[in-house]
Coordinates of C-alpha atoms in Angstrom, one line a residue:
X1 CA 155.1 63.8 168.2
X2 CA 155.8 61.0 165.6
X3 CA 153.7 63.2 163.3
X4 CA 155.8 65.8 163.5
X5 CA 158.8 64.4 163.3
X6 CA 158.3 63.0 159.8
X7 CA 157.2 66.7 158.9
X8 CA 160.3 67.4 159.9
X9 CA 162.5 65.0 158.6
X10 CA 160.5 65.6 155.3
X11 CA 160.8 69.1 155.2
X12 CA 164.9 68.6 156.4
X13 CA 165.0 66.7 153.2
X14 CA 163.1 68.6 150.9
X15 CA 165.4 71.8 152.0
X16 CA 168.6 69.7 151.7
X17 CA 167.4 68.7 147.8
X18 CA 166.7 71.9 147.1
X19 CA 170.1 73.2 148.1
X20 CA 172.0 70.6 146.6
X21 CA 169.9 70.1 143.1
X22 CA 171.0 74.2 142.7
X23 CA 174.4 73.5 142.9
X24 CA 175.0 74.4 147.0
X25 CA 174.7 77.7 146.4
X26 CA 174.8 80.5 149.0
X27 CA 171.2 80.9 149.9
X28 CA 172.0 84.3 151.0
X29 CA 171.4 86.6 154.0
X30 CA 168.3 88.3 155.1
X31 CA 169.5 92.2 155.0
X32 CA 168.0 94.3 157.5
X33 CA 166.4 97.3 156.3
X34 CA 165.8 100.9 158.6
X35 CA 165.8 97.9 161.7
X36 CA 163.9 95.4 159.9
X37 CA 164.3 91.9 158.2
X38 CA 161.7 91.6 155.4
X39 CA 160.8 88.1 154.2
X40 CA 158.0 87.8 151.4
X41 CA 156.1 84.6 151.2
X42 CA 154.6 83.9 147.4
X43 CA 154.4 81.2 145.0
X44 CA 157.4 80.5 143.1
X45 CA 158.4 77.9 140.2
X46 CA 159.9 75.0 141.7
X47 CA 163.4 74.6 139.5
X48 CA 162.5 73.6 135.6
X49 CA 160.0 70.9 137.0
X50 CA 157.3 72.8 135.3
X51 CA 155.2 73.1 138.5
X52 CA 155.1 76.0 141.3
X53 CA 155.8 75.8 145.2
X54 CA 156.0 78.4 148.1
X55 CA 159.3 80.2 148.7
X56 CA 160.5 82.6 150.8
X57 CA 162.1 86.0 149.1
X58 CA 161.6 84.0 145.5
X59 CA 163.9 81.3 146.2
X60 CA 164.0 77.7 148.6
X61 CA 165.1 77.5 150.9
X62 CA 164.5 81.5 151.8
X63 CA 167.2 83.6 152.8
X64 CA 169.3 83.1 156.3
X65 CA 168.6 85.0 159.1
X66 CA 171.4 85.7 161.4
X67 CA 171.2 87.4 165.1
X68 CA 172.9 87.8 168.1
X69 CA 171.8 86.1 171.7
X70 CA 170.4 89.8 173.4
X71 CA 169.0 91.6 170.4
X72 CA 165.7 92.6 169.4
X73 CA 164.8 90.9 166.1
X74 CA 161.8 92.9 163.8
X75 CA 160.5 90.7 161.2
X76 CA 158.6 91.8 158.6
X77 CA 156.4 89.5 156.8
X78 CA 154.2 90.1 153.6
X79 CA 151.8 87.9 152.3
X80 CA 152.6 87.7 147.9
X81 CA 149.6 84.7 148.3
X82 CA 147.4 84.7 145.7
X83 CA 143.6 84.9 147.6
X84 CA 142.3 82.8 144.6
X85 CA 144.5 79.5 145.6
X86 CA 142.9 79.0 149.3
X87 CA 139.4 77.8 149.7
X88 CA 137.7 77.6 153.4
X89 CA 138.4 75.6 155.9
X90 CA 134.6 73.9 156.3
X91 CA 135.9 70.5 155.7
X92 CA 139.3 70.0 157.3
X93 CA 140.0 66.9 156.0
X94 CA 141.8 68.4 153.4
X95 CA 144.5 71.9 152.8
X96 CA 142.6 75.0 153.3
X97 CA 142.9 78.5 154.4
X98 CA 146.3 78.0 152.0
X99 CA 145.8 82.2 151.0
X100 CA 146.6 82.6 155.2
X101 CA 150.2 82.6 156.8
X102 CA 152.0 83.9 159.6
X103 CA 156.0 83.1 160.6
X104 CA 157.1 80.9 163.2
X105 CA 160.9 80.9 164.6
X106 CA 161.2 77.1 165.6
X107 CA 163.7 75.9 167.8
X108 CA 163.8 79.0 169.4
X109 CA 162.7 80.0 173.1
X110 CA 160.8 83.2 172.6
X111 CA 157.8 84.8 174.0
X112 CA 154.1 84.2 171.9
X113 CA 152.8 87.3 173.0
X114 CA 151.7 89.6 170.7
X115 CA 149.0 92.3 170.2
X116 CA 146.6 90.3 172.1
X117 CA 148.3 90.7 175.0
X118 CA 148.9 94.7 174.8
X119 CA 152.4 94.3 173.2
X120 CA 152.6 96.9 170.0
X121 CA 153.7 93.9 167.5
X122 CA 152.9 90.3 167.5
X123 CA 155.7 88.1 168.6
X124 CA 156.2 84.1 168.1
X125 CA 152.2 83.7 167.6
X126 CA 150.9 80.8 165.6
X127 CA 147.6 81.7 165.5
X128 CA 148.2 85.0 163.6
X129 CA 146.2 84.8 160.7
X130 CA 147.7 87.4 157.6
X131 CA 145.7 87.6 154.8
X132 CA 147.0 87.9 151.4
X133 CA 148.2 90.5 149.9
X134 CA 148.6 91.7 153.5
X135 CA 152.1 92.3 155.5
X136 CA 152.9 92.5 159.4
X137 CA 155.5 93.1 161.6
X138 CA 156.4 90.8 164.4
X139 CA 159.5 91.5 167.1
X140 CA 161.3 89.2 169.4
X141 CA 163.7 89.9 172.3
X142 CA 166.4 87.3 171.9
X143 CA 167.0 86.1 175.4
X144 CA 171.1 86.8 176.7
X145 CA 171.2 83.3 177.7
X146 CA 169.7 81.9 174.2
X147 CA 172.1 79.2 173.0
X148 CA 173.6 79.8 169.8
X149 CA 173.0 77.2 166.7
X150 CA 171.6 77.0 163.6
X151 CA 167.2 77.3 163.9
X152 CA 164.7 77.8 161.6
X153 CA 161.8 79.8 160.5
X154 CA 158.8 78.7 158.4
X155 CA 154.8 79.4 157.8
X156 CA 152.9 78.0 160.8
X157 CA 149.3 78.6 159.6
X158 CA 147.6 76.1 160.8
X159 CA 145.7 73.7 157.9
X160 CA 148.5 75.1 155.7
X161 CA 151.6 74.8 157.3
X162 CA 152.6 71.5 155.5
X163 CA 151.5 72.6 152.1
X164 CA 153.5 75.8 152.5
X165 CA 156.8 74.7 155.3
X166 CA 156.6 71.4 153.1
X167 CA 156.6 73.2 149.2
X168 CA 160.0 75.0 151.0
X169 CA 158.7 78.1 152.1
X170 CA 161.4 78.2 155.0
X171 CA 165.2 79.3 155.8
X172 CA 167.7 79.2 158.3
X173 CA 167.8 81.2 161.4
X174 CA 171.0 81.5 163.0
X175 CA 171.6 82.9 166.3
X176 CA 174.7 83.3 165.7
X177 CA 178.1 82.2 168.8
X178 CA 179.4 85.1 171.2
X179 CA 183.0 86.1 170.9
X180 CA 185.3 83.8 172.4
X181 CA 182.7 81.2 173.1
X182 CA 184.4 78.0 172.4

């Protein structure tokens, strides 16, 4: 727990630097398209610092996601990974497996059942392995009751989910208050 808490507090830090070093712009919204919201993981240049880093949509932090408590959210994610930049995961004791991802909504009370369990599309999984160069759809039924507030989504791959949550592969996902609720 401890752990994961600094990767938190890290990654809450890294977002909040890269938002402020560009000026506090608006990061921008997630549009849906035909039903869907489409995110694109890939590596990205990391400001004029002359290095690269993983962003969502091009940018960090990625786009915001906004819902509604009730709704049916279908995410598309596509893998812009380069298969070159991930080597195998026989010796864990360092990142590998970096050319995988997947999408996980933390924060949020959804269901992990996917295609494994008979459903048509994958749902909060973090076992889902995409491949690069690869994209898949995932759907989530946003419970009535859900609370609204202000959640997050990132790459929960496991063996590269620091190297790409952490390099700001991540954005806001906002379930957004019903009318009248305070």
């Amino acid at each position: 727990l401890f752990v994961y808490g600094m990767v938190s507090v890290r990654l809450a830090a890294l977002l909040s630097f890269c938002w402020v070093s560009s000026g506090l712009k608006d990061l921008g919204q997630v549009q849906l398209s035909n039903g869907v919201f489409n995110i694109s993981l890939s590596s990205i240049p990391f400001g004029d610092f002359g290095f690269n880093t993983f962003g969502i949509n091009g940018q960090v932090p990625g786009p915001s996601i906004r819902v509604q408590a009730g709704e049916t959210v279908t995410i598309e994610l596509s893998n812009g990974l380069d298969p070159a930049d991930g080597i195998p995961c026989s010796d864990t004791s360092r990142f590998c497996d970096c050319m995988f991802t997947n999408v996980h909504l933390h924060g949020m009370h959804l269901s992990s059942k996917g295609v494994l369990d008979s459903r048509s599309l994958d749902g909060d999984d973090i076992t889902v392995k995409l491949s690069a160069g690869e994209s898949m759809l995932y759907q989530h039924f946003i419970p009535e009751n859900h609370m609204p507030g202000t959640h997050w989504y990132h790459p929960h791959h496991h063996h590269a989910t620091a190297l790409q949550a952490g390099g700001g592969a991540a954005g806001f996902f906002i379930v957004e208050d019903p009318p009248d609720f305070l």
